[in-house]
Tab-separated table of C-alpha atoms in Angstrom:
chain	number	residue	atom	x	y	z
A	1	GLN	CA	-10.926	-5.851	14.641
A	2	VAL	CA	-11.055	-6.228	10.725
A	3	GLN	CA	-9.403	-9.011	8.939
A	4	LEU	CA	-8.493	-9.370	5.200
A	5	GLN	CA	-7.838	-12.776	3.771
A	6	ALA	CA	-6.464	-12.774	0.029
A	7	SER	CA	-7.013	-16.157	-1.788
A	8	GLY	CA	-6.436	-17.345	-5.530
A	9	PRO	CA	-4.745	-20.130	-7.453
A	10	GLY	CA	-0.912	-19.564	-6.789
A	11	LEU	CA	0.019	-20.704	-10.215
A	12	VAL	CA	-1.392	-19.413	-13.609
A	13	LYS	CA	-0.208	-19.670	-16.858
A	14	PRO	CA	0.911	-16.644	-19.069
A	15	SER	CA	-1.735	-15.205	-21.364
A	16	GLU	CA	-4.349	-16.444	-18.913
A	17	THR	CA	-6.447	-14.264	-16.427
A	18	LEU	CA	-5.877	-14.391	-12.887
A	19	SER	CA	-8.781	-14.332	-10.332
A	20	LEU	CA	-8.416	-13.449	-6.705
A	21	THR	CA	-10.634	-12.735	-3.819
A	22	CYS	CA	-10.457	-10.864	-0.635
A	23	THR	CA	-12.882	-12.108	2.385
A	24	VAL	CA	-13.348	-9.174	4.802
A	25	SER	CA	-14.083	-10.355	8.464
A	26	GLY	CA	-14.897	-8.194	11.493
A	27	GLY	CA	-16.630	-5.532	9.767
A	28	SER	CA	-18.483	-4.580	7.001
A	29	ILE	CA	-17.435	-4.023	3.381
A	30	ASN	CA	-19.744	-1.120	3.168
A	31	SER	CA	-18.633	2.464	3.651
A	32	TYR	CA	-15.083	2.037	2.973
A	33	TYR	CA	-12.633	1.961	-0.055
A	34	TRP	CA	-11.094	-0.903	-0.704
A	35	SER	CA	-7.588	-1.675	-2.612
A	36	TRP	CA	-5.417	-4.123	-4.477
A	37	ILE	CA	-1.631	-3.713	-3.930
A	38	ARG	CA	1.058	-6.275	-5.262
A	39	GLN	CA	4.804	-6.791	-4.801
A	40	PRO	CA	6.982	-8.885	-6.998
A	41	PRO	CA	9.397	-10.845	-4.823
A	42	GLY	CA	12.330	-8.735	-3.510
A	43	LYS	CA	10.810	-5.564	-4.981
A	44	GLY	CA	8.684	-2.671	-3.862
A	45	LEU	CA	5.061	-2.096	-3.498
A	46	GLU	CA	2.879	-1.284	-6.582
A	47	TRP	CA	-0.826	0.269	-6.280
A	48	ILE	CA	-3.235	-1.643	-8.215
A	49	GLY	CA	-6.395	0.117	-8.049
A	50	PHE	CA	-9.223	0.780	-5.285
A	51	ILE	CA	-12.926	0.576	-5.332
A	52	SER	CA	-15.355	2.811	-3.398
A	53	TYR	CA	-18.202	1.406	-1.333
A	54	SER	CA	-20.343	3.052	-4.143
A	55	GLY	CA	-18.855	1.128	-7.005
A	56	SER	CA	-16.573	3.425	-8.622
A	57	THR	CA	-13.250	2.556	-9.457
A	58	ASN	CA	-9.796	4.021	-9.788
A	59	TYR	CA	-7.004	2.111	-11.357
A	60	ASN	CA	-3.142	2.382	-11.969
A	61	PRO	CA	-2.767	3.734	-15.448
A	62	SER	CA	-0.146	1.313	-16.376
A	63	LEU	CA	-2.577	-1.704	-15.332
A	64	ARG	CA	-5.963	0.092	-16.207
A	65	SER	CA	-6.623	-1.780	-19.463
A	66	ARG	CA	-5.871	-5.362	-18.122
A	67	VAL	CA	-7.629	-5.084	-14.268
A	68	THR	CA	-11.096	-5.148	-13.060
A	69	ILE	CA	-11.762	-4.592	-9.146
A	70	SER	CA	-15.319	-5.507	-8.088
A	71	VAL	CA	-17.175	-5.973	-4.107
A	72	ASP	CA	-19.769	-8.488	-3.391
A	73	ALA	CA	-21.338	-6.535	-0.172
A	74	SER	CA	-23.466	-9.611	0.200
A	75	ASP	CA	-20.212	-11.943	0.786
A	76	ASN	CA	-18.310	-9.300	2.190
A	77	GLN	CA	-15.653	-10.028	-0.479
A	78	LEU	CA	-13.556	-7.902	-2.922
A	79	SER	CA	-12.265	-9.199	-6.243
A	80	LEU	CA	-9.587	-8.714	-8.369
A	81	LYS	CA	-9.309	-9.818	-12.072
A	82	VAL	CA	-6.025	-9.368	-14.188
A	83	ASN	CA	-6.247	-10.576	-17.686
A	84	SER	CA	-3.208	-11.443	-20.330
A	85	LEU	CA	-0.871	-12.345	-17.756
A	86	THR	CA	2.806	-12.246	-18.386
A	87	ALA	CA	5.757	-13.243	-15.885
A	88	ALA	CA	5.808	-9.513	-14.774
A	89	ASP	CA	2.820	-9.985	-13.222
A	90	THR	CA	4.391	-12.504	-10.567
A	91	ALA	CA	4.010	-11.242	-7.122
A	92	PHE	CA	2.586	-11.032	-3.627
A	93	TYR	CA	-0.998	-9.502	-4.030
A	94	TYR	CA	-2.369	-7.605	-1.071
A	95	CYS	CA	-5.972	-6.742	-0.115
A	96	ALA	CA	-6.303	-3.387	1.885
A	97	ARG	CA	-9.053	-1.343	3.630
A	98	MET	CA	-8.847	2.099	2.421
A	99	LEU	CA	-9.731	5.087	5.166
A	100	ASP	CA	-10.274	8.680	3.812
A	101	SER	CA	-9.790	11.077	6.891
A	102	GLY	CA	-10.932	14.036	4.423
A	103	TYR	CA	-7.330	14.503	2.727
A	104	GLY	CA	-7.417	11.515	0.543
A	105	PRO	CA	-7.428	7.734	1.067
A	106	PHE	CA	-4.646	5.659	2.738
A	107	ALA	CA	-4.497	1.854	3.755
A	108	ASP	CA	-5.088	1.214	7.354
A	109	TYR	CA	-5.865	-2.399	7.278
A	110	TRP	CA	-3.875	-5.079	5.040
A	111	GLY	CA	-4.176	-8.798	4.426
A	112	GLN	CA	-1.404	-10.883	4.784
A	113	GLY	CA	-0.787	-11.311	0.757
A	114	THR	CA	-0.897	-14.506	-1.350
A	115	LEU	CA	1.632	-15.467	-3.804
A	116	VAL	CA	0.757	-15.741	-7.658
A	117	THR	CA	3.300	-17.227	-10.025
A	118	VAL	CA	2.913	-16.731	-13.654
A	119	SER	CA	4.714	-19.503	-15.670
A	120	SER	CA	3.876	-22.367	-18.058
B	1	GLN	CA	2.571	7.959	-13.022
B	2	SER	CA	5.882	7.999	-11.689
B	3	ALA	CA	6.943	6.380	-8.386
B	4	LEU	CA	7.874	8.863	-5.645
B	5	THR	CA	11.684	8.705	-4.957
B	6	GLN	CA	13.041	7.549	-1.797
B	7	PRO	CA	16.575	6.513	-0.916
B	8	ALA	CA	17.465	2.787	-1.251
B	9	SER	CA	18.684	2.592	2.236
B	10	VAL	CA	19.320	4.654	5.583
B	11	SER	CA	21.140	3.382	8.562
B	12	GLY	CA	21.832	4.649	12.008
B	13	SER	CA	23.030	3.175	15.248
B	14	PRO	CA	20.572	2.451	18.205
B	15	GLY	CA	19.302	5.698	19.972
B	16	GLN	CA	20.060	7.877	16.951
B	17	SER	CA	17.614	9.403	14.499
B	18	ILE	CA	17.116	8.647	11.174
B	19	THR	CA	15.119	10.647	8.403
B	20	ILE	CA	13.832	8.956	5.065
B	21	SER	CA	12.943	11.593	2.565
B	22	CYS	CA	10.128	10.895	-0.292
B	23	THR	CA	10.059	13.399	-3.142
B	24	GLY	CA	7.219	13.804	-5.565
B	25	THR	CA	5.739	16.248	-7.550
B	26	SER	CA	3.422	19.187	-7.836
B	27	SER	CA	0.693	16.642	-8.970
B	28	ASP	CA	1.073	14.687	-5.802
B	29	ILE	CA	2.711	15.091	-2.480
B	30	GLY	CA	3.039	18.959	-3.554
B	31	VAL	CA	-0.873	19.177	-3.432
B	32	TYR	CA	-2.218	17.157	-1.316
B	33	LYS	CA	-1.926	16.089	2.837
B	34	CYS	CA	-2.594	12.419	1.566
B	35	VAL	CA	0.775	11.247	2.629
B	36	SER	CA	1.203	7.906	4.842
B	37	TRP	CA	4.343	5.627	5.341
B	38	TYR	CA	4.422	1.794	5.676
B	39	GLN	CA	6.863	-0.312	7.715
B	40	GLN	CA	7.516	-3.638	6.197
B	41	HIS	CA	9.473	-6.465	8.152
B	42	PRO	CA	10.532	-9.309	5.633
B	43	GLY	CA	7.838	-11.802	4.953
B	44	LYS	CA	5.021	-9.600	6.629
B	45	ALA	CA	2.331	-7.329	5.353
B	46	PRO	CA	2.836	-3.545	5.950
B	47	LYS	CA	1.955	-1.778	8.490
B	48	LEU	CA	0.696	1.970	8.372
B	49	MET	CA	2.938	4.111	10.673
B	50	ILE	CA	1.874	7.568	9.456
B	51	TYR	CA	-0.981	9.048	7.334
B	52	ASP	CA	-2.198	12.556	6.596
B	53	VAL	CA	1.696	13.549	6.669
B	54	SER	CA	2.019	13.487	10.201
B	55	SER	CA	-0.674	11.756	11.999
B	56	ARG	CA	0.034	8.507	14.007
B	57	PRO	CA	-2.505	5.461	14.184
B	58	SER	CA	-3.239	4.302	17.805
B	59	GLY	CA	-0.528	2.073	18.852
B	60	VAL	CA	2.325	3.439	16.899
B	61	SER	CA	5.387	4.447	18.792
B	62	ASN	CA	5.907	8.491	19.090
B	63	ARG	CA	9.289	7.649	18.047
B	64	PHE	CA	7.870	7.844	14.383
B	65	SER	CA	7.078	11.261	13.148
B	66	GLY	CA	6.310	12.919	9.616
B	67	SER	CA	6.347	16.029	7.977
B	68	LYS	CA	6.188	17.630	4.737
B	69	SER	CA	7.890	20.729	2.630
B	70	GLY	CA	6.699	21.420	-0.689
B	71	ASN	CA	6.977	18.339	-2.969
B	72	THR	CA	8.887	16.291	-0.303
B	73	ALA	CA	7.590	14.429	2.852
B	74	SER	CA	9.919	12.975	5.193
B	75	LEU	CA	9.547	10.199	8.174
B	76	THR	CA	11.687	10.576	11.108
B	77	ILE	CA	12.610	7.595	13.202
B	78	SER	CA	13.963	9.023	16.880
B	79	GLY	CA	15.756	6.670	19.562
B	80	LEU	CA	16.150	4.116	16.760
B	81	GLN	CA	15.690	0.635	17.937
B	82	PRO	CA	16.824	-2.679	16.641
B	83	GLU	CA	12.916	-3.786	15.906
B	84	ASP	CA	12.998	-0.646	13.626
B	85	GLU	CA	15.217	-2.391	10.839
B	86	ALA	CA	12.788	-3.114	7.953
B	87	ASP	CA	11.779	-1.471	4.622
B	88	TYR	CA	9.515	1.606	4.558
B	89	TYR	CA	7.478	2.825	1.845
B	90	CYS	CA	5.793	6.252	1.260
B	91	THR	CA	2.704	6.719	-0.397
B	92	SER	CA	0.467	9.998	-1.952
B	93	TYR	CA	-2.706	10.800	-3.435
B	94	THR	CA	-2.567	12.454	-7.019
B	95	ILE	CA	-4.555	14.882	-8.912
B	96	THR	CA	-5.797	12.144	-10.923
B	97	ARG	CA	-7.286	10.244	-8.158
B	98	THR	CA	-4.830	7.565	-8.063
B	99	VAL	CA	-2.284	6.430	-5.492
B	100	VAL	CA	1.423	6.109	-6.286
B	101	PHE	CA	4.169	4.599	-3.960
B	102	GLY	CA	7.697	5.124	-3.420
B	103	GLY	CA	10.209	2.998	-4.239
B	104	GLY	CA	11.090	1.795	-0.683
B	105	THR	CA	13.897	2.539	1.632
B	106	LYS	CA	15.953	-0.494	3.625
B	107	VAL	CA	16.591	0.995	7.124
B	108	THR	CA	19.506	-0.760	8.847
B	109	VAL	CA	20.200	-0.407	12.448
B	110	LEU	CA	23.958	-0.887	12.905
């Protein structure tokens, strides 16, 4: 059973850079796509971006200029960096494994999410 | 990219059937079979309920079914049960190789 666990600082200051890590256990990070998705408290889900096993990335156009997703296959970890933070970036951040059955990717396994609050 | 459009809330009595719509455009739902639906209970991570428009993952009740017509996808829950009360989100792949979510629908079991 694949398990994903996101971890990060919890509280970051405005204008700083957020760094989150997602550790994958119970399976290899290779041969899959991996996504970050966020959810402001009490609001809906927003897709941030995904990375393929080959390292190619796709990002939400609204976040593309501030976001970087990477994979460390040796540690079976997925990472997210978001710079120039504002209060609007306060959210639960989820990592998810993406499957592609041939019609396009969808998230089949999700981590529990980690809350990031942007405040001075 | 614009979010897919879902009704804010849908309700039904136990045993009834309800349908949640998800409207996109000819750049996402209209051209791809890659529509998925997620269930989210309060304080929990989303759970995959439907993928590829109408396929169910192993372990998901057959009371959940999906369909698509043109730019609109739908999730139907038949034989509504109290544990079905949750938020539901649709997603679609897009022609720009991105993923877009719907705004979410709160399902209430009366």
